[in-house]
Short mmCIF file of C-alpha atoms and ligand atoms in Angstrom, two decimals:
data_model
loop_
_atom_site.label_atom_id
_atom_site.label_comp_id
_atom_site.label_asym_id
_atom_site.label_seq_id
_atom_site.Cartn_x
_atom_site.Cartn_y
_atom_site.Cartn_z
CA MET A 1001 9.51 -8.89 -23.60
CA LYS A 1002 9.78 -5.72 -23.78
CA HIS A 1003 11.24 -3.15 -26.13
CA ALA A 1004 12.88 0.10 -23.52
CA LEU A 1005 14.52 2.57 -24.85
CA ILE A 1006 16.60 4.02 -21.45
CA ASP A 1007 16.62 9.04 -21.02
CA THR A 1008 19.08 8.76 -17.52
CA ASP A 1009 21.13 11.40 -15.88
CA PRO A 1010 23.25 9.07 -14.43
CA GLY A 1011 23.24 9.61 -11.39
CA VAL A 1012 23.91 7.30 -8.17
CA ASP A 1013 20.21 5.73 -8.30
CA ASP A 1014 20.43 5.85 -12.00
CA ALA A 1015 23.31 3.06 -11.93
CA LEU A 1016 21.02 1.19 -10.23
CA ALA A 1017 18.79 1.39 -12.59
CA LEU A 1018 20.82 0.50 -15.38
CA LEU A 1019 22.15 -2.26 -12.94
CA LEU A 1020 18.34 -3.66 -12.80
CA ALA A 1021 16.87 -2.90 -16.54
CA PHE A 1022 19.90 -5.04 -17.75
CA SER A 1023 19.70 -7.45 -15.60
CA SER A 1024 15.69 -8.42 -16.35
CA PRO A 1025 15.17 -10.81 -18.90
CA GLU A 1026 11.59 -9.13 -19.49
CA LEU A 1027 14.06 -6.40 -20.81
CA ARG A 1028 15.18 -5.79 -24.49
CA VAL A 1029 17.14 -2.54 -23.78
CA GLU A 1030 17.05 -0.50 -26.98
CA GLY A 1031 19.26 2.79 -25.91
CA LEU A 1032 20.49 4.56 -23.77
CA THR A 1033 19.92 8.60 -24.00
CA THR A 1034 21.37 11.02 -21.47
CA VAL A 1035 20.58 14.63 -20.64
CA ALA A 1036 21.76 16.89 -18.21
CA GLY A 1037 20.43 17.27 -14.89
CA ASN A 1038 22.53 15.26 -11.69
CA VAL A 1039 25.29 15.24 -12.95
CA SER A 1040 26.50 17.88 -16.49
CA LEU A 1041 25.43 15.82 -20.00
CA ASP A 1042 29.21 14.97 -20.89
CA LEU A 1043 29.42 13.59 -17.14
CA GLY A 1044 26.48 11.67 -17.98
CA SER A 1045 27.67 10.56 -21.27
CA LEU A 1046 30.50 8.57 -20.38
CA ASN A 1047 29.08 7.23 -17.24
CA ALA A 1048 26.19 5.45 -19.38
CA LEU A 1049 29.41 3.83 -21.12
CA LYS A 1050 31.18 3.83 -18.47
CA LEU A 1051 28.40 1.42 -16.08
CA LEU A 1052 27.66 -0.64 -19.78
CA ASP A 1053 31.32 -1.08 -20.00
CA PHE A 1054 31.60 -3.01 -15.86
CA LEU A 1055 28.03 -4.32 -17.25
CA GLY A 1056 29.72 -6.17 -20.05
CA VAL A 1057 26.98 -5.38 -22.16
CA GLU A 1058 27.94 -4.57 -26.18
CA GLY A 1059 26.26 -3.08 -29.02
CA VAL A 1060 23.90 -0.85 -27.34
CA PRO A 1061 24.37 3.17 -28.70
CA VAL A 1062 24.26 5.95 -26.10
CA ALA A 1063 22.83 8.39 -27.34
CA ALA A 1064 22.99 12.04 -25.54
CA GLY A 1065 21.07 14.80 -25.94
CA ALA A 1066 20.03 18.27 -23.60
CA GLU A 1067 23.07 20.41 -22.02
CA LYS A 1068 20.78 22.30 -20.31
CA PRO A 1069 16.71 22.71 -20.07
CA LEU A 1070 14.95 24.52 -22.12
CA LEU A 1071 14.97 27.60 -21.40
CA ARG A 1072 16.51 27.32 -17.23
CA LYS A 1073 20.24 26.52 -16.20
CA CYS A 1074 21.25 24.00 -15.41
CA ARG A 1075 21.66 23.07 -11.23
CA ASP A 1076 23.14 19.84 -10.96
CA ALA A 1077 22.32 17.44 -8.24
CA SER A 1078 27.03 16.61 -7.25
CA SER A 1079 26.03 17.53 -3.92
CA ILE A 1080 23.80 13.90 -3.41
CA HIS A 1081 25.79 11.97 -6.22
CA GLY A 1082 28.95 13.52 -5.83
CA GLU A 1083 31.39 15.21 -8.36
CA THR A 1084 31.73 12.50 -10.37
CA GLY A 1085 28.29 11.23 -9.84
CA LEU A 1086 28.55 8.02 -8.96
CA GLY A 1087 29.32 8.30 -5.03
CA GLY A 1088 32.61 6.95 -4.00
CA ALA A 1089 32.34 4.30 -6.89
CA THR A 1090 35.38 4.98 -9.63
CA LEU A 1091 35.21 3.29 -12.79
CA PRO A 1092 37.69 3.34 -15.97
CA GLU A 1093 37.59 4.60 -18.57
CA PRO A 1094 35.09 3.36 -21.33
CA ASN A 1095 35.82 2.21 -24.31
CA GLY A 1096 32.65 2.41 -25.48
CA ARG A 1097 32.32 5.77 -28.14
CA LEU A 1098 28.57 7.75 -27.93
CA ASP A 1099 26.51 7.75 -30.53
CA GLU A 1100 26.66 10.13 -33.46
CA ARG A 1101 23.22 10.85 -33.36
CA GLY A 1102 21.66 12.37 -31.16
CA ALA A 1103 19.07 12.27 -28.15
CA VAL A 1104 16.03 13.02 -30.20
CA GLU A 1105 16.85 11.03 -33.90
CA PHE A 1106 17.98 7.94 -31.87
CA ILE A 1107 14.25 8.85 -29.62
CA LEU A 1108 12.53 9.09 -32.76
CA GLU A 1109 14.47 6.65 -35.15
CA LYS A 1110 13.58 4.00 -32.29
CA ALA A 1111 9.93 5.13 -31.96
CA GLY A 1112 9.39 4.69 -36.09
CA GLU A 1113 11.21 1.40 -36.12
CA LEU A 1114 9.05 -0.10 -32.98
CA GLY A 1115 6.15 1.50 -32.13
CA ARG A 1116 4.05 0.14 -29.80
CA GLY A 1117 6.48 -2.26 -29.14
CA LEU A 1118 8.84 0.24 -27.33
CA THR A 1119 8.25 1.68 -23.57
CA LEU A 1120 10.41 4.70 -22.80
CA ILE A 1121 11.44 5.10 -19.15
CA THR A 1122 12.82 8.24 -18.01
CA ILE A 1123 14.63 8.74 -15.24
CA GLY A 1124 16.08 11.99 -15.49
CA PRO A 1125 14.78 16.07 -16.47
CA LEU A 1126 12.27 15.62 -19.41
CA THR A 1127 13.74 17.77 -21.70
CA ASN A 1128 15.43 15.39 -23.99
CA ILE A 1129 11.61 13.53 -24.16
CA ALA A 1130 10.29 16.89 -24.97
CA GLY A 1131 12.53 18.10 -27.14
CA ALA A 1132 11.30 14.87 -29.63
CA ILE A 1133 7.54 15.27 -29.15
CA LEU A 1134 7.80 18.93 -29.76
CA ALA A 1135 10.05 17.20 -32.30
CA ARG A 1136 7.21 15.00 -34.01
CA PRO A 1137 3.96 15.54 -32.14
CA SER A 1138 2.57 11.90 -33.74
CA VAL A 1139 5.55 9.95 -31.70
CA ILE A 1140 2.87 10.27 -28.73
CA ASP A 1141 1.18 8.23 -30.66
CA GLU A 1142 3.15 5.96 -31.88
CA ILE A 1143 5.18 4.40 -28.79
CA SER A 1144 3.51 2.57 -25.78
CA GLY A 1145 4.08 5.04 -23.34
CA LEU A 1146 6.09 6.58 -21.18
CA VAL A 1147 7.23 5.76 -17.25
CA MET A 1148 8.62 8.03 -16.23
CA MET A 1149 10.55 8.65 -12.00
CA GLY A 1150 9.03 12.18 -11.75
CA GLY A 1151 7.07 14.29 -10.03
CA ALA A 1152 6.10 14.30 -5.83
CA PHE A 1153 1.57 14.01 -6.47
CA GLY A 1154 0.71 14.49 -2.39
CA LEU A 1155 -0.78 11.20 -2.68
CA THR A 1156 0.91 9.32 0.16
CA PRO A 1157 2.13 11.02 2.83
CA TYR A 1158 5.31 10.92 1.23
CA GLY A 1159 4.52 13.29 -1.65
CA HIS A 1160 6.30 15.96 -0.92
CA GLY A 1161 9.50 17.77 -2.90
CA ASN A 1162 13.48 16.51 -2.48
CA VAL A 1163 14.69 19.96 -4.10
CA SER A 1164 12.42 22.52 -2.66
CA PRO A 1165 8.67 22.07 -0.38
CA VAL A 1166 6.39 21.34 -3.51
CA ALA A 1167 8.44 19.73 -6.42
CA GLU A 1168 10.74 16.29 -7.54
CA PHE A 1169 14.23 16.98 -9.00
CA ASN A 1170 13.17 15.47 -12.34
CA VAL A 1171 10.78 18.10 -12.65
CA TRP A 1172 12.18 20.90 -11.17
CA HIS A 1173 15.46 21.04 -13.69
CA ASP A 1174 13.37 21.34 -16.67
CA PRO A 1175 9.56 22.36 -15.18
CA GLU A 1176 9.25 23.25 -19.76
CA ALA A 1177 9.72 20.11 -21.14
CA ALA A 1178 7.66 18.62 -18.53
CA LYS A 1179 4.36 20.42 -18.94
CA ILE A 1180 5.04 19.57 -22.64
CA VAL A 1181 5.43 16.14 -21.23
CA PHE A 1182 2.59 15.69 -18.75
CA ASP A 1183 0.44 18.35 -21.43
CA SER A 1184 1.37 15.93 -24.36
CA GLY A 1185 -0.93 13.25 -24.28
CA ILE A 1186 1.44 10.46 -23.80
CA PRO A 1187 0.51 7.90 -22.58
CA ILE A 1188 2.13 8.01 -18.27
CA THR A 1189 2.88 6.59 -15.72
CA ALA A 1190 4.81 8.18 -12.83
CA ILE A 1191 6.64 6.70 -10.43
CA GLY A 1192 6.88 10.06 -7.94
CA LEU A 1193 8.94 10.83 -4.08
CA ASP A 1194 4.78 9.76 -2.86
CA VAL A 1195 6.22 5.88 -3.05
CA THR A 1196 9.94 6.09 -4.05
CA THR A 1197 10.70 8.40 -0.44
CA ASP A 1198 8.51 5.88 1.14
CA PRO A 1199 10.80 4.50 4.28
CA ALA A 1200 9.43 1.04 3.63
CA ASN A 1201 11.16 1.39 -0.33
CA ARG A 1202 14.20 2.51 0.69
CA LEU A 1203 17.51 1.13 1.24
CA THR A 1204 18.24 0.33 4.55
CA GLY A 1205 21.76 1.01 7.31
CA ALA A 1206 20.80 -3.12 8.03
CA SER A 1207 20.70 -3.83 4.07
CA PHE A 1208 23.23 -1.58 3.19
CA LYS A 1209 25.79 -3.86 5.57
CA GLU A 1210 24.78 -7.08 4.07
CA ILE A 1211 25.35 -5.70 0.38
CA GLU A 1212 28.81 -4.78 1.77
CA ALA A 1213 29.11 -7.92 3.26
CA THR A 1214 28.25 -9.91 -0.13
CA GLY A 1215 32.12 -9.55 -0.99
CA THR A 1216 30.68 -10.03 -4.16
CA ILE A 1217 32.73 -6.89 -7.08
CA ARG A 1218 29.24 -6.33 -8.51
CA ALA A 1219 27.50 -5.96 -4.34
CA SER A 1220 31.36 -3.74 -3.65
CA PHE A 1221 30.25 -1.14 -6.76
CA VAL A 1222 26.64 -0.89 -5.56
CA ALA A 1223 28.00 -0.10 -1.79
CA ASP A 1224 30.81 2.16 -2.75
CA LEU A 1225 28.13 3.98 -5.09
CA CYS A 1226 25.85 4.28 -1.50
CA ARG A 1227 27.87 4.49 1.03
CA HIS A 1228 27.87 8.38 1.08
CA LEU A 1229 24.18 8.40 1.06
CA ILE A 1230 23.60 5.65 3.97
CA VAL A 1231 26.02 8.00 6.27
CA ARG A 1232 24.77 10.90 5.06
CA TYR A 1233 21.14 9.47 5.53
CA GLY A 1234 20.80 5.98 7.11
CA GLY A 1235 19.16 4.98 3.84
CA VAL A 1236 19.01 5.46 -0.21
CA SER A 1237 15.52 5.90 -1.70
CA LEU A 1238 15.73 3.83 -4.78
CA HIS A 1239 14.49 6.64 -7.67
CA ASP A 1240 15.68 5.00 -9.86
CA PRO A 1241 15.28 1.54 -9.61
CA LEU A 1242 11.78 1.33 -8.82
CA ALA A 1243 11.09 3.21 -12.37
CA VAL A 1244 12.03 0.48 -14.20
CA ALA A 1245 11.17 -3.02 -11.70
CA ALA A 1246 7.67 -0.93 -12.62
CA VAL A 1247 8.40 -1.37 -15.89
CA ILE A 1248 9.72 -5.08 -14.99
CA ASP A 1249 6.11 -5.77 -13.38
CA PRO A 1250 4.15 -3.67 -13.35
CA SER A 1251 2.10 -5.77 -10.81
CA LEU A 1252 4.86 -4.65 -8.29
CA VAL A 1253 2.73 -1.02 -8.17
CA GLU A 1254 -0.51 0.60 -7.75
CA THR A 1255 -1.60 4.02 -9.68
CA GLU A 1256 -4.42 6.20 -9.34
CA ARG A 1257 -5.55 8.80 -12.78
CA VAL A 1258 -5.20 11.83 -12.20
CA ALA A 1259 -4.73 15.62 -14.05
CA VAL A 1260 -2.02 16.74 -13.09
CA GLU A 1261 -0.93 19.69 -13.86
CA VAL A 1262 3.20 21.83 -14.12
CA GLU A 1263 4.02 24.61 -12.52
CA THR A 1264 6.59 26.63 -14.31
CA ARG A 1265 6.19 30.05 -13.97
CA GLY A 1266 5.99 30.35 -9.48
CA GLU A 1267 8.98 31.55 -7.84
CA VAL A 1268 8.16 28.36 -5.01
CA THR A 1269 6.42 26.58 -6.64
CA ARG A 1270 8.37 26.29 -10.17
CA GLY A 1271 8.03 21.79 -11.42
CA MET A 1272 4.57 21.10 -8.91
CA THR A 1273 3.07 18.44 -10.23
CA LEU A 1274 -0.67 20.06 -9.19
CA VAL A 1275 -2.70 17.38 -8.75
CA ASP A 1276 -6.28 18.19 -9.57
CA ARG A 1277 -9.22 16.10 -7.44
CA ARG A 1278 -11.62 17.46 -6.50
CA ARG A 1279 -14.97 15.98 -7.66
CA THR A 1280 -17.10 19.49 -7.70
CA HIS A 1281 -16.86 22.29 -10.49
CA ARG A 1282 -16.55 18.89 -13.43
CA GLU A 1283 -16.98 21.02 -16.25
CA GLU A 1284 -12.71 23.62 -15.13
CA LEU A 1285 -11.40 19.68 -14.50
CA LYS A 1286 -9.08 19.15 -16.37
CA GLU A 1287 -8.67 15.49 -18.05
CA ALA A 1288 -6.59 13.32 -16.35
CA ASN A 1289 -3.45 12.55 -18.04
CA VAL A 1290 -1.27 10.24 -15.66
CA GLU A 1291 -1.22 7.57 -14.15
CA ALA A 1292 0.46 7.48 -10.77
CA CYS A 1293 1.93 5.02 -8.52
CA VAL A 1294 0.21 5.81 -5.16
CA SER A 1295 1.53 1.87 -3.81
CA VAL A 1296 4.57 -0.45 -3.84
CA ASP A 1297 5.08 -4.18 -3.42
CA SER A 1298 7.37 -3.14 -0.96
CA VAL A 1299 9.11 -6.87 -0.16
CA ARG A 1300 8.96 -7.96 -3.75
CA PHE A 1301 10.74 -4.44 -4.72
CA LEU A 1302 13.15 -4.82 -2.22
CA ASP A 1303 13.80 -8.20 -3.14
CA LEU A 1304 13.80 -8.06 -6.68
CA ILE A 1305 16.71 -4.93 -6.03
CA PHE A 1306 18.51 -7.99 -4.18
CA GLU A 1307 18.20 -10.66 -6.64
CA ARG A 1308 19.04 -8.81 -9.95
CA VAL A 1309 20.48 -5.43 -8.99
CA VAL A 1310 23.35 -6.81 -5.89
CA ARG A 1311 24.03 -10.03 -6.45
CA GLY A 1312 23.13 -9.87 -10.87
CA LEU A 1313 21.30 -13.15 -12.46
O1 RIB B 1905 14.32 12.90 -7.73
C1 RIB B 1905 14.98 12.35 -7.98
C2 RIB B 1905 15.40 11.96 -8.84
O2 RIB B 1905 16.11 13.00 -8.95
C3 RIB B 1905 16.12 10.93 -10.08
O3 RIB B 1905 16.75 9.78 -10.96
C4 RIB B 1905 17.70 11.06 -9.24
O4 RIB B 1905 18.37 10.60 -10.37
C5 RIB B 1905 17.11 12.58 -9.87
O5 RIB B 1905 17.27 12.81 -11.34
CA1 CA B 1906 17.89 10.45 -12.34
#
C-alpha cells in the first residue's frame, strides 16, 4: 500500500485519474490539493469535491492551493476541458467542503506525518509543489518522491509540446514553479507527452463506443467526460491516468534518467523541458535529475483503465 497525495486541476483527464486512484487498492489517497490550471482554482476545487461525492469517498481532505502561477497570469484550458472542466459530464453540488488548510500547509503536514511513506502525484501545474519546497526545502528529502504528469522530453517521436511546439501544459502554465521543482533535487518520475500522446496509450473511438455501450452510471459518466474530445480529436490522451498508473504499478513504464532544464525566459520556448543528452563536454553536463518515461506496457495500461476507471473495482 502506497500513501499518495494528488495535486490536481480537474480537468477531464484529472477526473479519469481520480477514478483510477480511488479504485486501486494499491493506493491510499491521503488527500487532494487543487491548483489553477485547466480551469480556475475555484472550479477545480469544486470539481474535486464533486468527484469525491460521485465516487462515494468520505474523509479525504481537499485543500485548495494556488489560484495563479508564481509570476504569470492564468491561462486555462477550458477549450479542451469545457466550461465546467468536466467536458459534457454533470455532477450535483457537493456535500463536502474544502479543508481549512491550504495546499502547501497540507502537503507539508502530510510529508512530516508520513515521510518516505508519501508519494506526491502531480497532475496539474507545479505551483503548489514549488510553494511547499520554498516554504520548507527539507521536504525534498522527507518524502519518497514525486511522480508527475508533465513535460515533453523529445525522447520518443511523440515527445513534442501540446500548448506550444516545445512545451507541455502543466510545465508551461507555471514554468518558474516547474524550474524550482526540477532543480530542487526531489526524486522525480516524469510521465510526459513522449508517452501520453503515443496512439498506443490513448483511448480510441472504438474503445469509446465500448464504454458508451457498457450502460452503467460510471461508464456513462466516463463517456460524458470524453465524448467532445472523441468527436473533436478522434481519441483521448490519458495524460493524468498514466501518471497514477505508474505509481500503482511501476512495471507498466520504463524510464530513462536524464538531465532536464526548464526554460523560463523564452518567448517561443516558454516551459520547454530541455534534455541534455550530449555525451561530450561532460564537465558542462548538468547532473541527471529526472526519470523520464520512454515506454509503456500499453495493453496492460489500457486494461487497467477499463477495469478500474470504466468498470470500477
Ligand atoms: O498536458 C496535459 C496536462 O495538462 C494534463 O494534466 C491535463 O489535465 C492538463 O492539466
Ligand atoms: Ca491535469
